JSON list of C-alpha atoms in Angstrom, two decimals:
[
{"chain": "A", "resi": 13, "resn": "LEU", "atom": "CA", "xyz": [-11.24, -9.67, -1.14]},
{"chain": "A", "resi": 14, "resn": "HIS", "atom": "CA", "xyz": [-12.34, -6.27, -2.43]},
{"chain": "A", "resi": 15, "resn": "ARG", "atom": "CA", "xyz": [-11.70, -2.91, -0.76]},
{"chain": "A", "resi": 16, "resn": "MET", "atom": "CA", "xyz": [-12.10, 0.78, -1.52]},
{"chain": "A", "resi": 17, "resn": "VAL", "atom": "CA", "xyz": [-9.45, 2.87, 0.18]},
{"chain": "A", "resi": 18, "resn": "THR", "atom": "CA", "xyz": [-8.22, 6.42, 0.54]},
{"chain": "A", "resi": 19, "resn": "LEU", "atom": "CA", "xyz": [-4.60, 6.78, 1.57]},
{"chain": "A", "resi": 20, "resn": "ASP", "atom": "CA", "xyz": [-3.62, 9.86, 3.56]},
{"chain": "A", "resi": 21, "resn": "CYS", "atom": "CA", "xyz": [-0.20, 11.32, 4.25]},
{"chain": "A", "resi": 22, "resn": "GLU", "atom": "CA", "xyz": [0.98, 12.96, 7.47]},
{"chain": "A", "resi": 23, "resn": "ASN", "atom": "CA", "xyz": [-1.05, 16.16, 6.99]},
{"chain": "A", "resi": 24, "resn": "ASP", "atom": "CA", "xyz": [-4.28, 14.14, 6.49]},
{"chain": "A", "resi": 25, "resn": "GLU", "atom": "CA", "xyz": [-4.51, 15.14, 2.83]},
{"chain": "A", "resi": 26, "resn": "PRO", "atom": "CA", "xyz": [-5.67, 12.23, 0.67]},
{"chain": "A", "resi": 27, "resn": "VAL", "atom": "CA", "xyz": [-2.98, 11.10, -1.75]},
{"chain": "A", "resi": 28, "resn": "LEU", "atom": "CA", "xyz": [-4.83, 8.25, -3.48]},
{"chain": "A", "resi": 29, "resn": "PHE", "atom": "CA", "xyz": [-8.32, 6.83, -3.96]},
{"chain": "A", "resi": 30, "resn": "GLY", "atom": "CA", "xyz": [-8.53, 3.26, -5.08]},
{"chain": "A", "resi": 31, "resn": "ALA", "atom": "CA", "xyz": [-10.41, 0.03, -5.41]},
{"chain": "A", "resi": 32, "resn": "ILE", "atom": "CA", "xyz": [-8.48, -3.21, -5.03]},
{"chain": "A", "resi": 33, "resn": "CYS", "atom": "CA", "xyz": [-9.19, -6.86, -5.72]},
{"chain": "A", "resi": 34, "resn": "ILE", "atom": "CA", "xyz": [-6.85, -9.12, -3.73]},
{"chain": "A", "resi": 35, "resn": "HIS", "atom": "CA", "xyz": [-6.61, -12.77, -4.76]},
{"chain": "A", "resi": 36, "resn": "LEU", "atom": "CA", "xyz": [-6.12, -14.11, -1.23]},
{"chain": "A", "resi": 37, "resn": "LEU", "atom": "CA", "xyz": [-5.65, -17.74, -2.20]},
{"chain": "A", "resi": 38, "resn": "GLN", "atom": "CA", "xyz": [-2.51, -16.76, -4.14]},
{"chain": "A", "resi": 39, "resn": "PHE", "atom": "CA", "xyz": [-0.83, -15.51, -0.94]},
{"chain": "A", "resi": 40, "resn": "PRO", "atom": "CA", "xyz": [0.96, -17.73, 1.56]},
{"chain": "A", "resi": 41, "resn": "GLU", "atom": "CA", "xyz": [0.53, -17.38, 5.30]},
{"chain": "A", "resi": 42, "resn": "PRO", "atom": "CA", "xyz": [1.20, -15.04, 7.13]},
{"chain": "A", "resi": 43, "resn": "ILE", "atom": "CA", "xyz": [0.53, -12.58, 4.29]},
{"chain": "A", "resi": 44, "resn": "ARG", "atom": "CA", "xyz": [-3.04, -13.85, 3.89]},
{"chain": "A", "resi": 45, "resn": "SER", "atom": "CA", "xyz": [-3.97, -13.51, 7.58]},
{"chain": "A", "resi": 46, "resn": "LYS", "atom": "CA", "xyz": [-2.28, -10.11, 7.91]},
{"chain": "A", "resi": 47, "resn": "THR", "atom": "CA", "xyz": [-4.22, -8.89, 4.86]},
{"chain": "A", "resi": 48, "resn": "LEU", "atom": "CA", "xyz": [-7.51, -10.14, 6.34]},
{"chain": "A", "resi": 49, "resn": "ALA", "atom": "CA", "xyz": [-6.73, -8.38, 9.64]},
{"chain": "A", "resi": 50, "resn": "CYS", "atom": "CA", "xyz": [-7.07, -5.02, 7.78]},
{"chain": "A", "resi": 51, "resn": "ARG", "atom": "CA", "xyz": [-4.53, -3.31, 10.06]},
{"chain": "A", "resi": 52, "resn": "GLN", "atom": "CA", "xyz": [-1.76, -2.61, 7.56]},
{"chain": "A", "resi": 53, "resn": "PRO", "atom": "CA", "xyz": [-1.69, -1.68, 3.86]},
{"chain": "A", "resi": 54, "resn": "LEU", "atom": "CA", "xyz": [-0.84, -4.58, 1.55]},
{"chain": "A", "resi": 55, "resn": "GLY", "atom": "CA", "xyz": [2.30, -2.78, 0.37]},
{"chain": "A", "resi": 56, "resn": "GLY", "atom": "CA", "xyz": [3.61, -2.69, 3.94]},
{"chain": "A", "resi": 57, "resn": "ILE", "atom": "CA", "xyz": [2.80, -6.36, 4.43]},
{"chain": "A", "resi": 58, "resn": "LEU", "atom": "CA", "xyz": [4.71, -7.24, 1.24]},
{"chain": "A", "resi": 59, "resn": "ARG", "atom": "CA", "xyz": [7.71, -5.20, 2.46]},
{"chain": "A", "resi": 60, "resn": "ASP", "atom": "CA", "xyz": [7.72, -7.15, 5.74]},
{"chain": "A", "resi": 61, "resn": "HIS", "atom": "CA", "xyz": [7.13, -10.52, 4.03]},
{"chain": "A", "resi": 62, "resn": "PRO", "atom": "CA", "xyz": [8.77, -10.39, 0.59]},
{"chain": "A", "resi": 63, "resn": "LEU", "atom": "CA", "xyz": [6.99, -12.34, -2.11]},
{"chain": "A", "resi": 64, "resn": "PRO", "atom": "CA", "xyz": [8.44, -12.41, -5.63]},
{"chain": "A", "resi": 65, "resn": "HIS", "atom": "CA", "xyz": [6.09, -10.47, -7.91]},
{"chain": "A", "resi": 66, "resn": "SER", "atom": "CA", "xyz": [6.03, -7.90, -10.68]},
{"chain": "A", "resi": 67, "resn": "SER", "atom": "CA", "xyz": [3.93, -4.81, -11.30]},
{"chain": "A", "resi": 68, "resn": "GLU", "atom": "CA", "xyz": [2.09, -4.53, -14.62]},
{"chain": "A", "resi": 69, "resn": "PRO", "atom": "CA", "xyz": [0.35, -1.20, -15.25]},
{"chain": "A", "resi": 70, "resn": "LEU", "atom": "CA", "xyz": [-2.32, -2.03, -17.85]},
{"chain": "A", "resi": 71, "resn": "PHE", "atom": "CA", "xyz": [-3.44, 1.47, -18.75]},
{"chain": "A", "resi": 72, "resn": "PHE", "atom": "CA", "xyz": [-3.68, 5.06, -17.60]},
{"chain": "A", "resi": 73, "resn": "PHE", "atom": "CA", "xyz": [-6.90, 7.06, -17.79]},
{"chain": "A", "resi": 74, "resn": "ARG", "atom": "CA", "xyz": [-8.68, 10.32, -17.08]},
{"chain": "A", "resi": 75, "resn": "VAL", "atom": "CA", "xyz": [-11.98, 10.25, -15.17]},
{"chain": "A", "resi": 76, "resn": "LEU", "atom": "CA", "xyz": [-14.55, 12.83, -14.14]},
{"chain": "A", "resi": 77, "resn": "SER", "atom": "CA", "xyz": [-14.94, 12.51, -10.37]},
{"chain": "A", "resi": 78, "resn": "ASP", "atom": "CA", "xyz": [-18.29, 11.44, -8.93]},
{"chain": "A", "resi": 79, "resn": "ALA", "atom": "CA", "xyz": [-19.82, 12.03, -5.47]},
{"chain": "A", "resi": 80, "resn": "VAL", "atom": "CA", "xyz": [-17.85, 9.17, -3.86]},
{"chain": "A", "resi": 81, "resn": "ILE", "atom": "CA", "xyz": [-14.49, 10.39, -5.18]},
{"chain": "A", "resi": 82, "resn": "ASN", "atom": "CA", "xyz": [-15.36, 14.02, -4.39]},
{"chain": "A", "resi": 83, "resn": "ARG", "atom": "CA", "xyz": [-16.13, 13.07, -0.78]},
{"chain": "A", "resi": 84, "resn": "ALA", "atom": "CA", "xyz": [-12.90, 11.07, -0.45]},
{"chain": "A", "resi": 85, "resn": "PHE", "atom": "CA", "xyz": [-10.82, 14.00, -1.73]},
{"chain": "A", "resi": 86, "resn": "GLY", "atom": "CA", "xyz": [-12.83, 16.73, 0.03]},
{"chain": "A", "resi": 87, "resn": "MET", "atom": "CA", "xyz": [-13.91, 18.28, -3.28]},
{"chain": "A", "resi": 88, "resn": "THR", "atom": "CA", "xyz": [-17.22, 20.09, -3.73]},
{"chain": "A", "resi": 89, "resn": "GLN", "atom": "CA", "xyz": [-17.53, 19.67, -7.49]},
{"chain": "A", "resi": 90, "resn": "SER", "atom": "CA", "xyz": [-16.52, 17.20, -10.17]},
{"chain": "A", "resi": 91, "resn": "ARG", "atom": "CA", "xyz": [-13.05, 17.50, -11.67]},
{"chain": "A", "resi": 92, "resn": "TRP", "atom": "CA", "xyz": [-11.04, 15.60, -14.26]},
{"chain": "A", "resi": 93, "resn": "LEU", "atom": "CA", "xyz": [-8.58, 13.35, -12.44]},
{"chain": "A", "resi": 94, "resn": "PHE", "atom": "CA", "xyz": [-5.94, 10.87, -13.58]},
{"chain": "A", "resi": 95, "resn": "GLY", "atom": "CA", "xyz": [-5.54, 7.24, -12.63]},
{"chain": "A", "resi": 96, "resn": "ARG", "atom": "CA", "xyz": [-4.27, 3.83, -13.63]},
{"chain": "A", "resi": 97, "resn": "LEU", "atom": "CA", "xyz": [-5.20, 0.18, -13.62]},
{"chain": "A", "resi": 98, "resn": "ASN", "atom": "CA", "xyz": [-2.35, -1.93, -12.25]},
{"chain": "A", "resi": 99, "resn": "ARG", "atom": "CA", "xyz": [-1.80, -5.61, -11.52]},
{"chain": "A", "resi": 100, "resn": "LEU", "atom": "CA", "xyz": [0.69, -7.41, -9.31]},
{"chain": "A", "resi": 101, "resn": "LEU", "atom": "CA", "xyz": [1.63, -10.78, -10.77]},
{"chain": "A", "resi": 102, "resn": "LEU", "atom": "CA", "xyz": [3.43, -13.84, -9.47]},
{"chain": "A", "resi": 103, "resn": "PRO", "atom": "CA", "xyz": [6.46, -14.98, -11.52]},
{"chain": "A", "resi": 104, "resn": "ASP", "atom": "CA", "xyz": [4.21, -17.56, -13.27]},
{"chain": "A", "resi": 105, "resn": "GLY", "atom": "CA", "xyz": [1.83, -14.77, -14.38]},
{"chain": "A", "resi": 106, "resn": "GLN", "atom": "CA", "xyz": [-0.96, -15.51, -11.89]},
{"chain": "A", "resi": 107, "resn": "PRO", "atom": "CA", "xyz": [-2.57, -12.31, -10.57]},
{"chain": "A", "resi": 108, "resn": "LEU", "atom": "CA", "xyz": [-2.08, -11.35, -6.93]},
{"chain": "A", "resi": 109, "resn": "VAL", "atom": "CA", "xyz": [-3.79, -7.96, -7.01]},
{"chain": "A", "resi": 110, "resn": "GLU", "atom": "CA", "xyz": [-5.76, -5.79, -9.43]},
{"chain": "A", "resi": 111, "resn": "VAL", "atom": "CA", "xyz": [-6.06, -2.17, -8.40]},
{"chain": "A", "resi": 112, "resn": "VAL", "atom": "CA", "xyz": [-7.56, 1.02, -9.79]},
{"chain": "A", "resi": 113, "resn": "GLU", "atom": "CA", "xyz": [-5.81, 4.09, -8.40]},
{"chain": "A", "resi": 114, "resn": "ILE", "atom": "CA", "xyz": [-7.04, 7.68, -8.83]},
{"chain": "A", "resi": 115, "resn": "LEU", "atom": "CA", "xyz": [-4.91, 10.67, -7.85]},
{"chain": "A", "resi": 116, "resn": "PRO", "atom": "CA", "xyz": [-6.31, 13.90, -6.40]},
{"chain": "A", "resi": 117, "resn": "GLU", "atom": "CA", "xyz": [-6.11, 17.14, -8.29]},
{"chain": "A", "resi": 118, "resn": "THR", "atom": "CA", "xyz": [-2.86, 18.94, -7.60]},
{"chain": "A", "resi": 119, "resn": "SER", "atom": "CA", "xyz": [-2.71, 22.68, -7.25]},
{"chain": "A", "resi": 120, "resn": "PRO", "atom": "CA", "xyz": [0.24, 24.71, -8.57]},
{"chain": "A", "resi": 121, "resn": "LYS", "atom": "CA", "xyz": [2.73, 25.66, -5.87]}
]
């Protein structure tokens, strides 16, 4: 299962843009069916239905935003943004999830 998502916080400002690959066959029921229902983020599902796993950030990067990322973040021009490639692994090392996450530009307060 592949998805592209933008996560928003309470003020509707995007806090993350990402692409995720979910290895559905690695998940037991009901996690698999809840994931396929697309009604709740995977992180919330895993909080409700704990599954032993570990997080393995593979690398961090800087990327020049394109039209898709600009639209997701409400930006009118390309900017250098930061992100990471992360994996969630079962205790035996099998991958559950591979995700690329890109953060929006932050402005000084």
